[in-house]
PDB file of C-alpha atoms in Angstrom:
ATOM      1  CA  MET A   1      41.230 -24.832  29.419  1.00 47.00           C
ATOM      2  CA  ARG A   2      41.237 -21.455  27.520  1.00 51.00           C
ATOM      3  CA  ALA A   3      45.091 -21.574  27.427  1.00 50.00           C
ATOM      4  CA  ILE A   4      45.251 -25.026  26.245  1.00 52.00           C
ATOM      5  CA  ARG A   5      42.965 -24.412  23.220  1.00 53.00           C
ATOM      6  CA  HIS A   6      45.085 -21.168  22.311  1.00 56.00           C
ATOM      7  CA  GLY A   7      48.165 -23.548  22.587  1.00 60.00           C
ATOM      8  CA  PHE A   8      46.770 -26.360  20.537  1.00 55.00           C
ATOM      9  CA  GLY A   9      45.579 -23.933  17.695  1.00 58.00           C
ATOM     10  CA  ALA A  10      49.141 -22.542  17.459  1.00 58.00           C
ATOM     11  CA  ILE A  11      50.663 -25.838  17.501  1.00 63.00           C
ATOM     12  CA  ALA A  12      48.354 -27.106  14.810  1.00 59.00           C
ATOM     13  CA  SER A  13      48.815 -23.976  12.638  1.00 59.00           C
ATOM     14  CA  VAL A  14      52.578 -24.448  12.886  1.00 56.00           C
ATOM     15  CA  ALA A  15      52.179 -28.176  11.863  1.00 57.00           C
ATOM     16  CA  VAL A  16      50.000 -27.383   8.807  1.00 52.00           C
ATOM     17  CA  LEU A  17      52.498 -24.462   7.701  1.00 51.00           C
ATOM     18  CA  ILE A  18      55.528 -27.105   7.988  1.00 55.00           C
ATOM     19  CA  THR A  19      53.642 -29.704   5.973  1.00 53.00           C
ATOM     20  CA  GLY A  20      52.532 -27.282   3.513  1.00 52.00           C
ATOM     21  CA  THR A  21      55.993 -25.890   2.813  1.00 47.00           C
ATOM     22  CA  GLY A  22      57.344 -29.399   2.623  1.00 51.00           C
ATOM     23  CA  VAL A  23      54.771 -30.629   0.208  1.00 44.00           C
ATOM     24  CA  ALA A  24      55.428 -27.233  -1.910  1.00 43.00           C
ATOM     25  CA  ALA A  25      59.103 -28.206  -1.868  1.00 42.00           C
ATOM     26  CA  GLU A  26      58.389 -31.700  -2.894  1.00 44.00           C
ATOM     27  CA  VAL A  27      56.197 -30.445  -6.091  1.00 42.00           C
ATOM     28  CA  ARG A  28      58.855 -27.814  -6.983  1.00 46.00           C
ATOM     29  CA  ALA A  29      61.478 -30.562  -6.769  1.00 46.00           C
ATOM     30  CA  VAL A  30      59.872 -33.033  -9.420  1.00 45.00           C
ATOM     31  CA  PRO A  31      61.002 -32.280 -12.910  1.00 50.00           C
ATOM     32  CA  ALA A  32      58.625 -31.384 -15.562  1.00 51.00           C
ATOM     33  CA  PRO A  33      57.721 -34.245 -17.901  1.00 51.00           C
ATOM     34  CA  THR A  34      59.749 -34.091 -21.009  1.00 55.00           C
ATOM     35  CA  GLU A  35      58.148 -34.294 -24.560  1.00 56.00           C
ATOM     36  CA  GLU A  36      59.892 -35.096 -27.684  1.00 54.00           C
ATOM     37  CA  LEU A  37      60.861 -32.593 -29.831  1.00 46.00           C
ATOM     38  CA  PRO A  38      60.281 -32.773 -33.626  1.00 49.00           C
ATOM     39  CA  VAL A  39      63.226 -33.740 -35.855  1.00 50.00           C
ATOM     40  CA  THR A  40      63.255 -30.411 -37.654  1.00 50.00           C
ATOM     41  CA  ALA A  41      62.755 -27.799 -34.661  1.00 47.00           C
ATOM     42  CA  PRO A  42      61.959 -24.336 -35.889  1.00 50.00           C
ATOM     43  CA  ALA A  43      65.150 -21.979 -35.498  1.00 54.00           C
ATOM     44  CA  THR A  44      64.832 -19.601 -32.602  1.00 54.00           C
ATOM     45  CA  GLU A  45      64.813 -15.944 -33.198  1.00 60.00           C
ATOM     46  CA  GLU A  46      68.137 -14.575 -31.617  1.00 56.00           C
ATOM     47  CA  PRO A  47      67.949 -10.964 -30.372  1.00 60.00           C
ATOM     48  CA  GLU A  48      69.333  -8.957 -33.078  1.00 67.00           C
ATOM     49  CA  ASN A  49      72.735  -7.185 -32.301  1.00 72.00           C
ATOM     50  CA  PHE A  50      71.601  -3.758 -33.664  1.00 81.00           C
ATOM     51  CA  GLY A  51      71.326   0.010 -32.466  1.00 87.00           C
ATOM     52  CA  ALA A  52      73.619   2.605 -31.642  1.00 92.00           C
ATOM     53  CA  SER A  53      73.649   3.771 -28.048  1.00 94.00           C
ATOM     54  CA  CYS A  54      72.473   7.432 -27.952  1.00 96.00           C
ATOM     55  CA  ARG A  55      72.448  10.027 -25.102  1.00 96.00           C
ATOM     56  CA  THR A  56      70.667  13.267 -25.657  1.00 96.00           C
ATOM     57  CA  LEU A  57      71.923  16.567 -23.874  1.00 96.00           C
ATOM     58  CA  VAL A  58      69.571  19.686 -23.680  1.00 96.00           C
ATOM     59  CA  GLU A  59      71.149  23.001 -23.308  1.00 96.00           C
ATOM     60  CA  GLY A  60      68.765  25.750 -23.125  1.00 94.00           C
ATOM     61  CA  SER A  61      66.913  25.634 -26.478  1.00 95.00           C
ATOM     62  CA  ARG A  62      69.572  23.269 -28.157  1.00 97.00           C
ATOM     63  CA  VAL A  63      69.706  19.627 -28.232  1.00 97.00           C
ATOM     64  CA  THR A  64      72.639  17.344 -28.949  1.00 97.00           C
ATOM     65  CA  ALA A  65      72.459  13.438 -29.408  1.00 97.00           C
ATOM     66  CA  HIS A  66      75.861  11.567 -28.914  1.00 97.00           C
ATOM     67  CA  CYS A  67      75.581   8.220 -30.501  1.00 97.00           C
ATOM     68  CA  SER A  68      78.195   5.413 -30.693  1.00 96.00           C
ATOM     69  CA  ASN A  69      77.500   2.028 -32.571  1.00 95.00           C
ATOM     70  CA  PRO A  70      79.394  -0.914 -30.803  1.00 93.00           C
ATOM     71  CA  TYR A  71      77.527  -3.545 -33.208  1.00 92.00           C
ATOM     72  CA  PRO A  72      78.537  -4.883 -36.820  1.00 90.00           C
ATOM     73  CA  ARG A  73      75.400  -3.418 -38.700  1.00 92.00           C
ATOM     74  CA  THR A  74      75.113   0.164 -39.665  1.00 93.00           C
ATOM     75  CA  ASP A  75      72.515   2.115 -37.542  1.00 94.00           C
ATOM     76  CA  ARG A  76      70.666   5.109 -39.134  1.00 96.00           C
ATOM     77  CA  VAL A  77      69.675   7.631 -36.299  1.00 96.00           C
ATOM     78  CA  ARG A  78      67.218  10.590 -36.230  1.00 97.00           C
ATOM     79  CA  LEU A  79      67.037  13.254 -33.629  1.00 97.00           C
ATOM     80  CA  HIS A  80      63.362  14.292 -32.782  1.00 97.00           C
ATOM     81  CA  VAL A  81      62.894  17.528 -30.887  1.00 97.00           C
ATOM     82  CA  GLU A  82      59.350  18.511 -29.459  1.00 96.00           C
ATOM     83  CA  CYS A  83      59.262  22.107 -28.406  1.00 96.00           C
ATOM     84  CA  ASP A  84      57.329  23.491 -25.420  1.00 94.00           C
ATOM     85  CA  ARG A  85      55.602  26.416 -27.002  1.00 93.00           C
ATOM     86  CA  TRP A  86      52.555  25.962 -29.208  1.00 93.00           C
ATOM     87  CA  TRP A  87      53.850  28.297 -31.995  1.00 93.00           C
ATOM     88  CA  ASP A  88      57.539  26.719 -31.830  1.00 93.00           C
ATOM     89  CA  VAL A  89      58.167  24.419 -34.908  1.00 93.00           C
ATOM     90  CA  ASP A  90      59.049  20.786 -33.757  1.00 94.00           C
ATOM     91  CA  THR A  91      61.934  19.610 -35.818  1.00 94.00           C
ATOM     92  CA  ASP A  92      63.358  16.066 -37.027  1.00 95.00           C
ATOM     93  CA  SER A  93      66.768  15.591 -38.309  1.00 95.00           C
ATOM     94  CA  ALA A  94      67.901  14.045 -41.412  1.00 95.00           C
ATOM     95  CA  PRO A  95      69.046  10.537 -41.150  1.00 95.00           C
ATOM     96  CA  VAL A  96      72.583  10.051 -40.114  1.00 96.00           C
ATOM     97  CA  GLU A  97      74.131   6.623 -40.522  1.00 95.00           C
ATOM     98  CA  VAL A  98      76.553   5.536 -37.758  1.00 95.00           C
ATOM     99  CA  GLY A  99      78.578   2.579 -38.827  1.00 93.00           C
ATOM    100  CA  PRO A 100      80.014  -0.033 -36.837  1.00 93.00           C
ATOM    101  CA  ALA A 101      82.280   1.259 -34.056  1.00 93.00           C
ATOM    102  CA  ASP A 102      81.815   4.655 -35.406  1.00 95.00           C
ATOM    103  CA  TYR A 103      80.436   7.736 -33.689  1.00 96.00           C
ATOM    104  CA  ALA A 104      78.075  10.533 -34.828  1.00 96.00           C
ATOM    105  CA  GLN A 105      76.593  13.849 -33.237  1.00 97.00           C
ATOM    106  CA  VAL A 106      73.344  15.101 -34.308  1.00 97.00           C
ATOM    107  CA  THR A 107      71.704  18.325 -33.231  1.00 97.00           C
ATOM    108  CA  GLY A 108      68.357  20.152 -32.983  1.00 96.00           C
ATOM    109  CA  ARG A 109      66.871  23.192 -31.618  1.00 95.00           C
ATOM    110  CA  CYS A 110      63.657  25.250 -30.660  1.00 96.00           C
ATOM    111  CA  TRP A 111      63.462  28.883 -30.517  1.00 95.00           C
ATOM    112  CA  LYS A 112      62.456  28.630 -26.779  1.00 93.00           C
ATOM    113  CA  GLU A 113      62.179  25.664 -24.515  1.00 95.00           C
ATOM    114  CA  VAL A 114      62.649  21.966 -25.265  1.00 96.00           C
ATOM    115  CA  ARG A 115      59.928  19.982 -24.205  1.00 96.00           C
ATOM    116  CA  SER A 116      61.297  16.602 -25.131  1.00 96.00           C
ATOM    117  CA  ALA A 117      64.002  14.960 -27.444  1.00 97.00           C
ATOM    118  CA  TRP A 118      64.515  11.408 -28.654  1.00 96.00           C
ATOM    119  CA  VAL A 119      66.320   9.362 -31.001  1.00 97.00           C
ATOM    120  CA  THR A 120      64.789   6.766 -33.628  1.00 96.00           C
ATOM    121  CA  HIS A 121      66.754   3.719 -34.932  1.00 94.00           C
ATOM    122  CA  GLN A 122      66.575   2.120 -38.335  1.00 93.00           C
ATOM    123  CA  PRO A 123      68.926  -0.405 -39.996  1.00 91.00           C
ATOM    124  CA  ALA A 124      70.728   0.927 -42.986  1.00 84.00           C
ATOM    125  CA  ASP A 125      71.592  -2.377 -44.458  1.00 75.00           C
ATOM    126  CA  PRO A 126      69.645  -5.644 -44.489  1.00 70.00           C
ATOM    127  CA  ALA A 127      70.186  -8.259 -41.838  1.00 63.00           C
ATOM    128  CA  PRO A 128      72.758 -10.901 -43.043  1.00 61.00           C
ATOM    129  CA  ALA A 129      71.314 -14.429 -43.423  1.00 61.00           C
ATOM    130  CA  PRO A 130      71.725 -16.744 -40.404  1.00 61.00           C
ATOM    131  CA  GLY A 131      74.679 -18.964 -40.585  1.00 60.00           C
ATOM    132  CA  SER A 132      76.300 -16.932 -43.624  1.00 57.00           C
ATOM    133  CA  LEU A 133      79.572 -15.173 -43.326  1.00 55.00           C
ATOM    134  CA  PRO A 134      80.824 -12.473 -45.646  1.00 58.00           C
ATOM    135  CA  VAL A 135      83.251 -13.504 -48.421  1.00 56.00           C
ATOM    136  CA  ARG A 136      85.908 -11.278 -49.824  1.00 59.00           C
ATOM    137  CA  GLY A 137      86.767 -10.915 -53.329  1.00 57.00           C
ATOM    138  CA  SER A 138      90.418 -11.488 -54.299  1.00 48.00           C
TER     139      SER A 138
END
């Protein structure tokens, strides 16, 4: 009798499991209802193609950032160096403009050990208006 109850419980569990996955598959297969979009839908924000690709290299107390810009907008980069010793002065470099398809190298240093170093980015020129192309004068 005991074996029959355990066997029936296992079969019932499997049946419920199979039914549940079947129902879940049916629910996922039903498409969501479509709603009417307004005639003048707002423009979606596209991700901005901006920002030089930079890598930092720490050698002892010196830091070098190698930046290359694959995008059509000029990027203004700055290297920030945080020194490990409390008495060592942290430094921020002057902004360096990295033009389209250009490369820049920015350096910084501490007197002793470097705790961390990072690069910040800022657009050097305003973003072009959507849908506008530059016009060359003749």
